[in-house]
Amino acid sequence: MTTLAPHRRLPGLTPTAVKQSWGFMIGSSFFAVAAALSIGGASATVPNLLCFVGAWFFTGAGLIQTIRSAPRMTTVPGRPHPVLRAEWLGAATQSFGTVMFNISTTSALYARTVVEQDRWVWSPDAGGSVAFLVSGYFILVAYSHANGTLWAPASAEWWSAQINMLGCIAFGFSAVGAYVLPDNNVVNSAIANWGTLIGAICFFLTSLVVLPAAMRARRQAPTAQPA
């Protein structure tokens, strides 16, 4: 009888904290440049294309984050049934939000009428922003559960969670400012663009502050699953 060799996952396909961080940082950079160009008065074509590309990096990083946040369920003393873990909920809702941004940024390349802008650009953008706000809350809860406190400014992970929440709030303001009016203008382009820029910078920093630790963990465990 022939014995099959155990399946080995290709290193390049292994979801790691380093890849997750770089994915969010690259995606954030695209969003930040797009917002800066819009603030500077550039036409929508290039910023829309940059956001389209950046959203895919967000989605990839969000998928990695969701995979790494497993297991989905946990047991809680005093409760008869397992409950969903806050860390997984935060990752899953953020990942859902990135998919909504994919829909929004893709539609922005083609939408022309008010109805199209409202239905296919603003609505998924608003939905993604709400999902990010919810995920930011769950990430704070997860940090509190894991560390027993919500105040730990000496910790890079604490800063990451706080900055992430600020980015989620900024994206929320951006969605409000980007609401499309019947005359095909937005409520407030300054709020929309600055909210996107501030949020993108926050998400870049969210990953940047924890990237060194993730890279150290990967170097220190070369034979184990990458960090």
GROMACS .gro file of C-alpha atoms in nm:
model
  227
    1MET     CA    1   0.000   0.000   0.000
    2THR     CA    2   0.129   0.342  -0.091
    3THR     CA    3   0.134   0.600   0.187
    4LEU     CA    4   0.065   0.954   0.081
    5ALA     CA    5   0.296   1.219   0.216
    6PRO     CA    6   0.129   1.467   0.450
    7HIS     CA    7   0.006   1.782   0.284
    8ARG     CA    8   0.243   2.072   0.330
    9ARG     CA    9   0.112   2.425   0.302
   10LEU     CA   10   0.316   2.647   0.074
   11PRO     CA   11   0.490   2.916   0.283
   12GLY     CA   12   0.375   3.188   0.047
   13LEU     CA   13   0.010   3.094   0.108
   14THR     CA   14   0.032   3.077   0.486
   15PRO     CA   15  -0.173   3.353   0.653
   16THR     CA   16   0.063   3.542   0.883
   17ALA     CA   17   0.059   3.856   1.096
   18VAL     CA   18   0.333   4.004   0.878
   19LYS     CA   19   0.131   3.959   0.559
   20GLN     CA   20  -0.179   4.093   0.732
   21SER     CA   21   0.007   4.404   0.845
   22TRP     CA   22   0.161   4.471   0.505
   23GLY     CA   23  -0.175   4.419   0.335
   24PHE     CA   24  -0.345   4.681   0.550
   25MET     CA   25  -0.048   4.918   0.521
   26ILE     CA   26  -0.033   4.898   0.142
   27GLY     CA   27  -0.410   4.930   0.110
   28SER     CA   28  -0.411   5.228   0.347
   29SER     CA   29  -0.140   5.395   0.142
   30PHE     CA   30  -0.353   5.376  -0.171
   31PHE     CA   31  -0.651   5.525   0.012
   32ALA     CA   32  -0.437   5.799   0.166
   33VAL     CA   33  -0.289   5.904  -0.168
   34ALA     CA   34  -0.634   5.898  -0.328
   35ALA     CA   35  -0.776   6.121  -0.055
   36ALA     CA   36  -0.480   6.359  -0.074
   37LEU     CA   37  -0.526   6.394  -0.449
   38SER     CA   38  -0.896   6.464  -0.402
   39ILE     CA   39  -0.820   6.727  -0.138
   40GLY     CA   40  -0.577   6.883  -0.384
   41GLY     CA   41  -0.851   6.915  -0.644
   42ALA     CA   42  -0.770   6.621  -0.870
   43SER     CA   43  -1.044   6.476  -1.086
   44ALA     CA   44  -1.213   6.165  -0.952
   45THR     CA   45  -1.063   5.924  -1.206
   46VAL     CA   46  -0.723   5.859  -1.048
   47PRO     CA   47  -0.842   5.867  -0.683
   48ASN     CA   48  -1.121   5.622  -0.767
   49LEU     CA   49  -0.872   5.387  -0.932
   50LEU     CA   50  -0.635   5.409  -0.635
   51CYS     CA   51  -0.918   5.330  -0.393
   52PHE     CA   52  -1.019   5.036  -0.611
   53VAL     CA   53  -0.668   4.889  -0.587
   54GLY     CA   54  -0.632   4.969  -0.218
   55ALA     CA   55  -0.961   4.799  -0.134
   56TRP     CA   56  -0.829   4.468  -0.266
   57PHE     CA   57  -0.528   4.486  -0.034
   58PHE     CA   58  -0.772   4.558   0.250
   59THR     CA   59  -0.979   4.254   0.156
   60GLY     CA   60  -0.678   4.025   0.141
   61ALA     CA   61  -0.553   4.147   0.478
   62GLY     CA   62  -0.902   4.115   0.625
   63LEU     CA   63  -0.926   3.755   0.507
   64ILE     CA   64  -0.589   3.675   0.663
   65GLN     CA   65  -0.700   3.840   0.986
   66THR     CA   66  -1.020   3.635   0.995
   67ILE     CA   67  -0.834   3.309   0.934
   68ARG     CA   68  -0.580   3.391   1.203
   69SER     CA   69  -0.850   3.484   1.456
   70ALA     CA   70  -0.975   3.125   1.478
   71PRO     CA   71  -1.118   2.948   1.669
   72ARG     CA   72  -1.455   3.110   1.623
   73MET     CA   73  -1.613   2.989   1.947
   74THR     CA   74  -1.506   2.982   2.310
   75THR     CA   75  -1.651   2.870   2.641
   76VAL     CA   76  -1.741   3.115   2.916
   77PRO     CA   77  -1.779   3.015   3.281
   78GLY     CA   78  -2.144   3.018   3.381
   79ARG     CA   79  -2.275   2.982   3.027
   80PRO     CA   80  -2.403   2.644   2.909
   81HIS     CA   81  -2.308   2.692   2.544
   82PRO     CA   82  -2.001   2.822   2.360
   83VAL     CA   83  -2.008   3.186   2.248
   84LEU     CA   84  -1.848   3.371   1.961
   85ARG     CA   85  -1.506   3.514   2.044
   86ALA     CA   86  -1.473   3.893   2.032
   87GLU     CA   87  -1.147   3.864   1.838
   88TRP     CA   88  -1.313   3.657   1.566
   89LEU     CA   89  -1.615   3.888   1.556
   90GLY     CA   90  -1.387   4.188   1.514
   91ALA     CA   91  -1.195   4.023   1.232
   92ALA     CA   92  -1.506   3.890   1.058
   93THR     CA   93  -1.696   4.218   1.065
   94GLN     CA   94  -1.392   4.408   0.944
   95SER     CA   95  -1.347   4.156   0.664
   96PHE     CA   96  -1.713   4.204   0.568
   97GLY     CA   97  -1.650   4.578   0.562
   98THR     CA   98  -1.359   4.536   0.323
   99VAL     CA   99  -1.583   4.343   0.082
  100MET     CA  100  -1.834   4.629   0.097
  101PHE     CA  101  -1.551   4.867   0.007
  102ASN     CA  102  -1.469   4.642  -0.289
  103ILE     CA  103  -1.824   4.684  -0.415
  104SER     CA  104  -1.818   5.058  -0.355
  105THR     CA  105  -1.480   5.130  -0.512
  106THR     CA  106  -1.551   4.908  -0.813
  107SER     CA  107  -1.886   5.077  -0.870
  108ALA     CA  108  -1.727   5.421  -0.840
  109LEU     CA  109  -1.533   5.348  -1.160
  110TYR     CA  110  -1.856   5.312  -1.358
  111ALA     CA  111  -2.145   5.480  -1.174
  112ARG     CA  112  -2.265   5.804  -1.329
  113THR     CA  113  -2.625   5.872  -1.225
  114VAL     CA  114  -2.744   5.973  -0.878
  115VAL     CA  115  -2.926   5.641  -0.840
  116GLU     CA  116  -2.613   5.444  -0.931
  117GLN     CA  117  -2.397   5.655  -0.702
  118ASP     CA  118  -2.638   5.611  -0.413
  119ARG     CA  119  -2.710   5.241  -0.459
  120TRP     CA  120  -2.374   5.103  -0.565
  121VAL     CA  121  -2.117   5.351  -0.434
  122TRP     CA  122  -2.246   5.523  -0.121
  123SER     CA  123  -2.462   5.244   0.024
  124PRO     CA  124  -2.188   4.976   0.034
  125ASP     CA  125  -1.939   5.241   0.147
  126ALA     CA  126  -2.166   5.331   0.437
  127GLY     CA  127  -2.223   4.963   0.513
  128GLY     CA  128  -1.850   4.900   0.516
  129SER     CA  129  -1.793   5.197   0.743
  130VAL     CA  130  -2.055   5.072   0.990
  131ALA     CA  131  -1.894   4.727   0.981
  132PHE     CA  132  -1.557   4.885   1.058
  133LEU     CA  133  -1.704   5.071   1.356
  134VAL     CA  134  -1.853   4.748   1.491
  135SER     CA  135  -1.525   4.565   1.433
  136GLY     CA  136  -1.333   4.838   1.615
  137TYR     CA  137  -1.553   4.788   1.920
  138PHE     CA  138  -1.505   4.410   1.914
  139ILE     CA  139  -1.129   4.453   1.881
  140LEU     CA  140  -1.125   4.670   2.193
  141VAL     CA  141  -1.334   4.410   2.376
  142ALA     CA  142  -1.099   4.135   2.259
  143TYR     CA  143  -0.797   4.328   2.385
  144SER     CA  144  -0.966   4.380   2.721
  145HIS     CA  145  -1.050   4.010   2.751
  146ALA     CA  146  -0.697   3.904   2.658
  147ASN     CA  147  -0.514   4.151   2.882
  148GLY     CA  148  -0.760   4.225   3.160
  149THR     CA  149  -0.748   4.599   3.102
  150LEU     CA  150  -0.839   4.870   2.853
  151TRP     CA  151  -0.549   5.092   2.961
  152ALA     CA  152  -0.200   4.976   2.868
  153PRO     CA  153  -0.017   5.256   2.682
  154ALA     CA  154   0.313   5.070   2.712
  155SER     CA  155   0.177   4.798   2.482
  156ALA     CA  156   0.203   4.821   2.103
  157GLU     CA  157  -0.111   4.607   2.073
  158TRP     CA  158  -0.300   4.856   2.290
  159TRP     CA  159  -0.196   5.142   2.063
  160SER     CA  160  -0.292   4.936   1.760
  161ALA     CA  161  -0.644   4.878   1.895
  162GLN     CA  162  -0.692   5.245   1.989
  163ILE     CA  163  -0.562   5.383   1.659
  164ASN     CA  164  -0.774   5.130   1.472
  165MET     CA  165  -1.085   5.262   1.647
  166LEU     CA  166  -0.992   5.619   1.552
  167GLY     CA  167  -0.957   5.507   1.191
  168CYS     CA  168  -1.298   5.341   1.201
  169ILE     CA  169  -1.454   5.663   1.334
  170ALA     CA  170  -1.281   5.868   1.064
  171PHE     CA  171  -1.412   5.636   0.792
  172GLY     CA  172  -1.758   5.677   0.944
  173PHE     CA  173  -1.736   6.055   0.909
  174SER     CA  174  -1.613   6.008   0.555
  175ALA     CA  175  -1.920   5.804   0.466
  176VAL     CA  176  -2.151   6.072   0.607
  177GLY     CA  177  -1.975   6.343   0.409
  178ALA     CA  178  -1.988   6.135   0.091
  179TYR     CA  179  -2.366   6.093   0.086
  180VAL     CA  180  -2.488   6.170  -0.266
  181LEU     CA  181  -2.749   6.446  -0.296
  182PRO     CA  182  -3.013   6.465  -0.572
  183ASP     CA  183  -2.799   6.716  -0.763
  184ASN     CA  184  -2.520   6.452  -0.781
  185ASN     CA  185  -2.303   6.641  -0.532
  186VAL     CA  186  -2.198   6.504  -0.195
  187VAL     CA  187  -2.297   6.643   0.145
  188ASN     CA  188  -1.947   6.765   0.227
  189SER     CA  189  -1.650   6.669   0.013
  190ALA     CA  190  -1.402   6.803   0.270
  191ILE     CA  191  -1.537   6.574   0.542
  192ALA     CA  192  -1.543   6.282   0.297
  193ASN     CA  193  -1.185   6.334   0.180
  194TRP     CA  194  -1.029   6.427   0.514
  195GLY     CA  195  -1.213   6.142   0.684
  196THR     CA  196  -1.070   5.900   0.430
  197LEU     CA  197  -0.720   6.046   0.466
  198ILE     CA  198  -0.721   6.041   0.847
  199GLY     CA  199  -0.873   5.693   0.854
  200ALA     CA  200  -0.618   5.561   0.607
  201ILE     CA  201  -0.330   5.704   0.810
  202CYS     CA  202  -0.475   5.548   1.125
  203PHE     CA  203  -0.508   5.206   0.962
  204PHE     CA  204  -0.151   5.233   0.834
  205LEU     CA  205  -0.028   5.307   1.187
  206THR     CA  206  -0.250   5.034   1.333
  207SER     CA  207  -0.047   4.774   1.148
  208LEU     CA  208   0.286   4.954   1.161
  209VAL     CA  209   0.305   4.957   1.541
  210VAL     CA  210   0.265   4.578   1.566
  211LEU     CA  211   0.468   4.485   1.257
  212PRO     CA  212   0.808   4.478   1.435
  213ALA     CA  213   0.682   4.228   1.694
  214ALA     CA  214   0.532   4.011   1.420
  215MET     CA  215   0.859   4.011   1.228
  216ARG     CA  216   1.057   3.924   1.541
  217ALA     CA  217   0.821   3.635   1.614
  218ARG     CA  218   0.869   3.503   1.262
  219ARG     CA  219   1.249   3.519   1.289
  220GLN     CA  220   1.252   3.351   1.631
  221ALA     CA  221   1.040   3.056   1.518
  222PRO     CA  222   1.177   2.958   1.175
  223THR     CA  223   1.063   2.596   1.198
  224ALA     CA  224   0.714   2.671   1.328
  225GLN     CA  225   0.421   2.816   1.140
  226PRO     CA  226   0.512   3.173   1.042
  227ALA     CA  227   0.382   3.454   1.260
   0.00000   0.00000   0.00000
